[in-house]
């Protein structure tokens, strides 16, 4: 302006398919989109909240949540990912940090759907595998011998996951994009103290 004052304009991405503030994923989606952690589809016009979240997407979102750190290595033993993939650096970083080990010694399975158990385990490992303070398990489908047992107890205690009204967690259920943004949002809020 002529008087030397400046005006700032904030542009808000609006997804055609995330419009109701009543939906539990509404605030998480926009918080994470505005901070560049998640992106939409169709030139940022749709988010596709009901789509499955793939392993490649999940690891990429975790990497972005950590500020897109450069991995120390630039090679991988996984034969199903290549340097040109958008998730190449995120996977290398996640392996280095012990967040993921892949689905075998030579496979990451990037297009595989991330289960709810895998998602919570990734978050728990990213937090440094803290021991849950509670020993009380409120989910009737999570057993002490499950690899994700401590992760689910910790995530429940930290208010990252709530489970379902019937007392289940549904560990093998597909993690949908709307669930994924909600887990990430709560992780950033309750673990990182942001948001």
PDB file of C-alpha atoms in Angstrom:
ATOM      1  CA  UNK A   1       0.000   0.000   0.000  1.00  0.00           C
ATOM      2  CA  UNK A   2       1.051   3.617  -0.563  1.00  0.00           C
ATOM      3  CA  UNK A   3       1.217   4.316   3.181  1.00  0.00           C
ATOM      4  CA  UNK A   4       3.857   1.633   3.667  1.00  0.00           C
ATOM      5  CA  UNK A   5       1.549  -0.891   5.324  1.00  0.00           C
ATOM      6  CA  UNK A   6       1.478  -4.448   4.085  1.00  0.00           C
ATOM      7  CA  UNK A   7      -1.335  -6.914   3.944  1.00  0.00           C
ATOM      8  CA  UNK A   8      -0.943 -10.651   4.101  1.00  0.00           C
ATOM      9  CA  UNK A   9      -3.315 -13.059   2.501  1.00  0.00           C
ATOM     10  CA  UNK A  10      -3.643 -16.639   3.648  1.00  0.00           C
ATOM     11  CA  UNK A  11      -4.801 -19.081   1.027  1.00  0.00           C
ATOM     12  CA  UNK A  12      -6.683 -22.047   2.430  1.00  0.00           C
ATOM     13  CA  UNK A  13      -6.763 -25.235   0.427  1.00  0.00           C
ATOM     14  CA  UNK A  14     -10.314 -26.520   0.412  1.00  0.00           C
ATOM     15  CA  UNK A  15     -10.983 -30.091  -0.568  1.00  0.00           C
ATOM     16  CA  UNK A  16     -14.322 -30.717  -2.266  1.00  0.00           C
ATOM     17  CA  UNK A  17     -14.698 -33.924  -0.259  1.00  0.00           C
ATOM     18  CA  UNK A  18     -13.797 -32.550   3.209  1.00  0.00           C
ATOM     19  CA  UNK A  19     -16.495 -29.989   3.934  1.00  0.00           C
ATOM     20  CA  UNK A  20     -18.188 -30.806   7.223  1.00  0.00           C
ATOM     21  CA  UNK A  21     -16.550 -29.518  10.402  1.00  0.00           C
ATOM     22  CA  UNK A  22     -18.560 -32.226  12.224  1.00  0.00           C
ATOM     23  CA  UNK A  23     -16.398 -34.988  10.694  1.00  0.00           C
ATOM     24  CA  UNK A  24     -13.615 -36.161  13.035  1.00  0.00           C
ATOM     25  CA  UNK A  25     -11.069 -35.884  10.209  1.00  0.00           C
ATOM     26  CA  UNK A  26     -11.970 -32.293   9.168  1.00  0.00           C
ATOM     27  CA  UNK A  27      -9.563 -30.416  11.468  1.00  0.00           C
ATOM     28  CA  UNK A  28      -6.746 -33.011  11.172  1.00  0.00           C
ATOM     29  CA  UNK A  29      -6.940 -32.928   7.354  1.00  0.00           C
ATOM     30  CA  UNK A  30      -6.654 -29.151   7.110  1.00  0.00           C
ATOM     31  CA  UNK A  31      -4.046 -28.848   9.851  1.00  0.00           C
ATOM     32  CA  UNK A  32      -1.794 -31.380   8.102  1.00  0.00           C
ATOM     33  CA  UNK A  33      -2.517 -30.004   4.604  1.00  0.00           C
ATOM     34  CA  UNK A  34      -1.667 -26.465   5.726  1.00  0.00           C
ATOM     35  CA  UNK A  35       1.642 -27.601   7.205  1.00  0.00           C
ATOM     36  CA  UNK A  36       2.533 -29.513   4.017  1.00  0.00           C
ATOM     37  CA  UNK A  37       2.491 -32.950   5.639  1.00  0.00           C
ATOM     38  CA  UNK A  38      -0.357 -34.371   3.574  1.00  0.00           C
ATOM     39  CA  UNK A  39      -1.408 -33.537   0.058  1.00  0.00           C
ATOM     40  CA  UNK A  40      -4.582 -34.148  -1.869  1.00  0.00           C
ATOM     41  CA  UNK A  41      -5.403 -35.387  -5.349  1.00  0.00           C
ATOM     42  CA  UNK A  42      -6.687 -33.831  -8.561  1.00  0.00           C
ATOM     43  CA  UNK A  43      -4.599 -30.629  -8.263  1.00  0.00           C
ATOM     44  CA  UNK A  44      -5.342 -30.389  -4.513  1.00  0.00           C
ATOM     45  CA  UNK A  45      -9.110 -30.330  -4.996  1.00  0.00           C
ATOM     46  CA  UNK A  46      -9.898 -33.684  -3.338  1.00  0.00           C
ATOM     47  CA  UNK A  47      -8.467 -35.509  -0.335  1.00  0.00           C
ATOM     48  CA  UNK A  48     -10.214 -38.886  -0.726  1.00  0.00           C
ATOM     49  CA  UNK A  49     -10.687 -39.480   3.023  1.00  0.00           C
ATOM     50  CA  UNK A  50     -12.244 -42.926   2.510  1.00  0.00           C
ATOM     51  CA  UNK A  51      -9.310 -44.226   0.426  1.00  0.00           C
ATOM     52  CA  UNK A  52      -6.935 -46.765   1.930  1.00  0.00           C
ATOM     53  CA  UNK A  53      -3.652 -45.323   3.167  1.00  0.00           C
ATOM     54  CA  UNK A  54      -0.737 -47.147   1.534  1.00  0.00           C
ATOM     55  CA  UNK A  55       2.538 -47.977   3.248  1.00  0.00           C
ATOM     56  CA  UNK A  56       4.331 -45.549   0.893  1.00  0.00           C
ATOM     57  CA  UNK A  57       1.960 -42.716   1.850  1.00  0.00           C
ATOM     58  CA  UNK A  58       2.218 -43.420   5.566  1.00  0.00           C
ATOM     59  CA  UNK A  59       6.020 -43.414   5.635  1.00  0.00           C
ATOM     60  CA  UNK A  60       6.075 -40.235   3.513  1.00  0.00           C
ATOM     61  CA  UNK A  61       3.710 -38.467   5.925  1.00  0.00           C
ATOM     62  CA  UNK A  62       5.844 -39.503   8.920  1.00  0.00           C
ATOM     63  CA  UNK A  63       8.967 -38.237   7.114  1.00  0.00           C
ATOM     64  CA  UNK A  64       7.320 -34.873   6.378  1.00  0.00           C
ATOM     65  CA  UNK A  65       6.078 -34.635   9.974  1.00  0.00           C
ATOM     66  CA  UNK A  66       9.761 -34.870  10.982  1.00  0.00           C
ATOM     67  CA  UNK A  67      10.794 -32.070   8.613  1.00  0.00           C
ATOM     68  CA  UNK A  68      11.861 -34.196   5.591  1.00  0.00           C
ATOM     69  CA  UNK A  69      15.282 -35.214   6.992  1.00  0.00           C
ATOM     70  CA  UNK A  70      17.943 -36.407   4.555  1.00  0.00           C
ATOM     71  CA  UNK A  71      18.619 -40.128   5.019  1.00  0.00           C
ATOM     72  CA  UNK A  72      22.264 -40.993   5.770  1.00  0.00           C
ATOM     73  CA  UNK A  73      22.324 -43.658   3.083  1.00  0.00           C
ATOM     74  CA  UNK A  74      21.192 -43.563  -0.541  1.00  0.00           C
ATOM     75  CA  UNK A  75      20.828 -47.272  -1.208  1.00  0.00           C
ATOM     76  CA  UNK A  76      18.245 -49.805  -0.153  1.00  0.00           C
ATOM     77  CA  UNK A  77      17.889 -53.580  -0.059  1.00  0.00           C
ATOM     78  CA  UNK A  78      14.234 -53.282  -1.111  1.00  0.00           C
ATOM     79  CA  UNK A  79      13.832 -54.317  -4.724  1.00  0.00           C
ATOM     80  CA  UNK A  80      10.326 -52.861  -5.033  1.00  0.00           C
ATOM     81  CA  UNK A  81      11.281 -49.192  -4.616  1.00  0.00           C
ATOM     82  CA  UNK A  82      13.437 -47.035  -6.894  1.00  0.00           C
ATOM     83  CA  UNK A  83      15.184 -43.656  -6.702  1.00  0.00           C
ATOM     84  CA  UNK A  84      12.500 -41.957  -8.816  1.00  0.00           C
ATOM     85  CA  UNK A  85       9.685 -42.882  -6.382  1.00  0.00           C
ATOM     86  CA  UNK A  86       8.350 -39.968  -4.282  1.00  0.00           C
ATOM     87  CA  UNK A  87       8.681 -42.184  -1.208  1.00  0.00           C
ATOM     88  CA  UNK A  88      12.308 -43.278  -1.824  1.00  0.00           C
ATOM     89  CA  UNK A  89      13.934 -40.925   0.742  1.00  0.00           C
ATOM     90  CA  UNK A  90      11.111 -41.385   3.285  1.00  0.00           C
ATOM     91  CA  UNK A  91      11.551 -45.191   3.180  1.00  0.00           C
ATOM     92  CA  UNK A  92      15.351 -44.948   3.570  1.00  0.00           C
ATOM     93  CA  UNK A  93      14.891 -42.570   6.501  1.00  0.00           C
ATOM     94  CA  UNK A  94      12.218 -44.740   8.171  1.00  0.00           C
ATOM     95  CA  UNK A  95      14.425 -47.853   7.915  1.00  0.00           C
ATOM     96  CA  UNK A  96      17.400 -45.973   9.397  1.00  0.00           C
ATOM     97  CA  UNK A  97      15.235 -44.783  12.279  1.00  0.00           C
ATOM     98  CA  UNK A  98      13.875 -48.279  12.934  1.00  0.00           C
ATOM     99  CA  UNK A  99      10.311 -47.145  12.150  1.00  0.00           C
ATOM    100  CA  UNK A 100       9.841 -49.805   9.491  1.00  0.00           C
ATOM    101  CA  UNK A 101      11.633 -52.990   8.510  1.00  0.00           C
ATOM    102  CA  UNK A 102       9.683 -53.706   5.336  1.00  0.00           C
ATOM    103  CA  UNK A 103       7.506 -56.736   4.743  1.00  0.00           C
ATOM    104  CA  UNK A 104      10.553 -58.935   4.034  1.00  0.00           C
ATOM    105  CA  UNK A 105      14.325 -58.463   3.660  1.00  0.00           C
ATOM    106  CA  UNK A 106      13.930 -57.352   0.042  1.00  0.00           C
ATOM    107  CA  UNK A 107      10.371 -55.959  -0.054  1.00  0.00           C
ATOM    108  CA  UNK A 108       8.838 -52.800   1.331  1.00  0.00           C
ATOM    109  CA  UNK A 109       5.424 -53.346  -0.358  1.00  0.00           C
ATOM    110  CA  UNK A 110       4.814 -49.615  -0.989  1.00  0.00           C
ATOM    111  CA  UNK A 111       1.360 -50.148  -2.484  1.00  0.00           C
ATOM    112  CA  UNK A 112       0.279 -52.429   0.348  1.00  0.00           C
ATOM    113  CA  UNK A 113      -2.417 -50.965   2.550  1.00  0.00           C
ATOM    114  CA  UNK A 114      -1.226 -49.859   5.956  1.00  0.00           C
ATOM    115  CA  UNK A 115      -3.176 -51.640   8.676  1.00  0.00           C
ATOM    116  CA  UNK A 116      -4.235 -49.855  11.846  1.00  0.00           C
ATOM    117  CA  UNK A 117      -1.732 -51.991  13.784  1.00  0.00           C
ATOM    118  CA  UNK A 118       1.144 -51.039  11.437  1.00  0.00           C
ATOM    119  CA  UNK A 119       0.243 -47.353  11.609  1.00  0.00           C
ATOM    120  CA  UNK A 120       0.230 -47.255  15.400  1.00  0.00           C
ATOM    121  CA  UNK A 121       3.445 -49.293  15.536  1.00  0.00           C
ATOM    122  CA  UNK A 122       5.169 -46.818  13.171  1.00  0.00           C
ATOM    123  CA  UNK A 123       4.117 -43.916  15.429  1.00  0.00           C
ATOM    124  CA  UNK A 124       5.254 -45.753  18.567  1.00  0.00           C
ATOM    125  CA  UNK A 125       8.655 -46.532  17.047  1.00  0.00           C
ATOM    126  CA  UNK A 126       8.980 -42.917  15.871  1.00  0.00           C
ATOM    127  CA  UNK A 127       8.405 -41.833  19.496  1.00  0.00           C
ATOM    128  CA  UNK A 128      11.265 -44.102  20.625  1.00  0.00           C
ATOM    129  CA  UNK A 129       9.255 -47.195  21.643  1.00  0.00           C
ATOM    130  CA  UNK A 130       8.152 -45.836  25.017  1.00  0.00           C
ATOM    131  CA  UNK A 131       6.762 -48.297  27.542  1.00  0.00           C
ATOM    132  CA  UNK A 132       3.087 -47.626  28.226  1.00  0.00           C
ATOM    133  CA  UNK A 133       2.453 -46.609  31.827  1.00  0.00           C
ATOM    134  CA  UNK A 134      -0.721 -48.655  31.958  1.00  0.00           C
ATOM    135  CA  UNK A 135      -0.994 -52.415  31.887  1.00  0.00           C
ATOM    136  CA  UNK A 136      -4.752 -52.234  31.453  1.00  0.00           C
ATOM    137  CA  UNK A 137      -5.767 -53.132  27.926  1.00  0.00           C
ATOM    138  CA  UNK A 138      -9.223 -51.885  26.960  1.00  0.00           C
ATOM    139  CA  UNK A 139      -9.311 -53.622  23.565  1.00  0.00           C
ATOM    140  CA  UNK A 140     -10.649 -57.175  23.430  1.00  0.00           C
ATOM    141  CA  UNK A 141      -8.924 -57.875  20.066  1.00  0.00           C
ATOM    142  CA  UNK A 142      -5.397 -56.850  21.141  1.00  0.00           C
ATOM    143  CA  UNK A 143      -3.451 -59.609  22.905  1.00  0.00           C
ATOM    144  CA  UNK A 144      -0.219 -59.371  24.910  1.00  0.00           C
ATOM    145  CA  UNK A 145       1.612 -61.584  22.383  1.00  0.00           C
ATOM    146  CA  UNK A 146       0.793 -59.262  19.423  1.00  0.00           C
ATOM    147  CA  UNK A 147       3.765 -57.307  18.016  1.00  0.00           C
ATOM    148  CA  UNK A 148       1.646 -54.142  18.262  1.00  0.00           C
ATOM    149  CA  UNK A 149       0.494 -54.694  21.881  1.00  0.00           C
ATOM    150  CA  UNK A 150       2.726 -52.088  23.562  1.00  0.00           C
ATOM    151  CA  UNK A 151       2.234 -49.663  20.669  1.00  0.00           C
ATOM    152  CA  UNK A 152      -1.569 -49.799  20.949  1.00  0.00           C
ATOM    153  CA  UNK A 153      -1.564 -49.457  24.758  1.00  0.00           C
ATOM    154  CA  UNK A 154       0.798 -46.481  24.497  1.00  0.00           C
ATOM    155  CA  UNK A 155      -1.212 -44.823  21.697  1.00  0.00           C
ATOM    156  CA  UNK A 156      -4.448 -45.318  23.629  1.00  0.00           C
ATOM    157  CA  UNK A 157      -2.924 -43.858  26.799  1.00  0.00           C
ATOM    158  CA  UNK A 158      -1.634 -40.849  24.807  1.00  0.00           C
ATOM    159  CA  UNK A 159      -5.115 -40.269  23.288  1.00  0.00           C
ATOM    160  CA  UNK A 160      -3.835 -40.969  19.770  1.00  0.00           C
ATOM    161  CA  UNK A 161      -6.283 -43.859  19.287  1.00  0.00           C
ATOM    162  CA  UNK A 162      -9.675 -44.419  20.809  1.00  0.00           C
ATOM    163  CA  UNK A 163     -10.835 -47.653  19.189  1.00  0.00           C
ATOM    164  CA  UNK A 164     -14.445 -48.545  18.509  1.00  0.00           C
ATOM    165  CA  UNK A 165     -17.535 -48.462  20.713  1.00  0.00           C
ATOM    166  CA  UNK A 166     -17.669 -52.264  20.822  1.00  0.00           C
ATOM    167  CA  UNK A 167     -14.340 -52.399  22.699  1.00  0.00           C
ATOM    168  CA  UNK A 168     -12.244 -53.356  19.681  1.00  0.00           C
ATOM    169  CA  UNK A 169      -9.238 -51.723  18.019  1.00  0.00           C
ATOM    170  CA  UNK A 170      -9.539 -53.693  14.726  1.00  0.00           C
ATOM    171  CA  UNK A 171      -5.748 -54.013  14.322  1.00  0.00           C
ATOM    172  CA  UNK A 172      -5.939 -55.695  10.921  1.00  0.00           C
ATOM    173  CA  UNK A 173      -8.454 -53.154   9.627  1.00  0.00           C
ATOM    174  CA  UNK A 174      -7.255 -51.005   6.749  1.00  0.00           C
ATOM    175  CA  UNK A 175      -6.088 -47.591   7.842  1.00  0.00           C
ATOM    176  CA  UNK A 176      -8.133 -45.120   5.810  1.00  0.00           C
ATOM    177  CA  UNK A 177      -6.749 -41.709   4.915  1.00  0.00           C
ATOM    178  CA  UNK A 178      -9.196 -40.025   7.315  1.00  0.00           C
ATOM    179  CA  UNK A 179      -7.990 -42.269  10.178  1.00  0.00           C
ATOM    180  CA  UNK A 180      -4.357 -41.711   9.214  1.00  0.00           C
ATOM    181  CA  UNK A 181      -4.622 -37.894   9.351  1.00  0.00           C
ATOM    182  CA  UNK A 182      -6.381 -38.154  12.702  1.00  0.00           C
ATOM    183  CA  UNK A 183      -3.633 -40.382  14.175  1.00  0.00           C
ATOM    184  CA  UNK A 184      -0.920 -38.035  12.832  1.00  0.00           C
ATOM    185  CA  UNK A 185      -2.716 -34.929  14.073  1.00  0.00           C
ATOM    186  CA  UNK A 186      -3.098 -36.380  17.563  1.00  0.00           C
ATOM    187  CA  UNK A 187       0.533 -37.558  17.549  1.00  0.00           C
ATOM    188  CA  UNK A 188       1.689 -34.047  16.658  1.00  0.00           C
ATOM    189  CA  UNK A 189      -0.572 -32.558  19.328  1.00  0.00           C
ATOM    190  CA  UNK A 190      -0.011 -34.954  22.249  1.00  0.00           C
ATOM    191  CA  UNK A 191       3.558 -36.127  21.558  1.00  0.00           C
ATOM    192  CA  UNK A 192       5.141 -33.126  19.786  1.00  0.00           C
ATOM    193  CA  UNK A 193       3.017 -30.521  21.594  1.00  0.00           C
ATOM    194  CA  UNK A 194       1.985 -28.818  18.342  1.00  0.00           C
ATOM    195  CA  UNK A 195      -1.264 -28.076  16.545  1.00  0.00           C
TER     196      UNK A 195
END
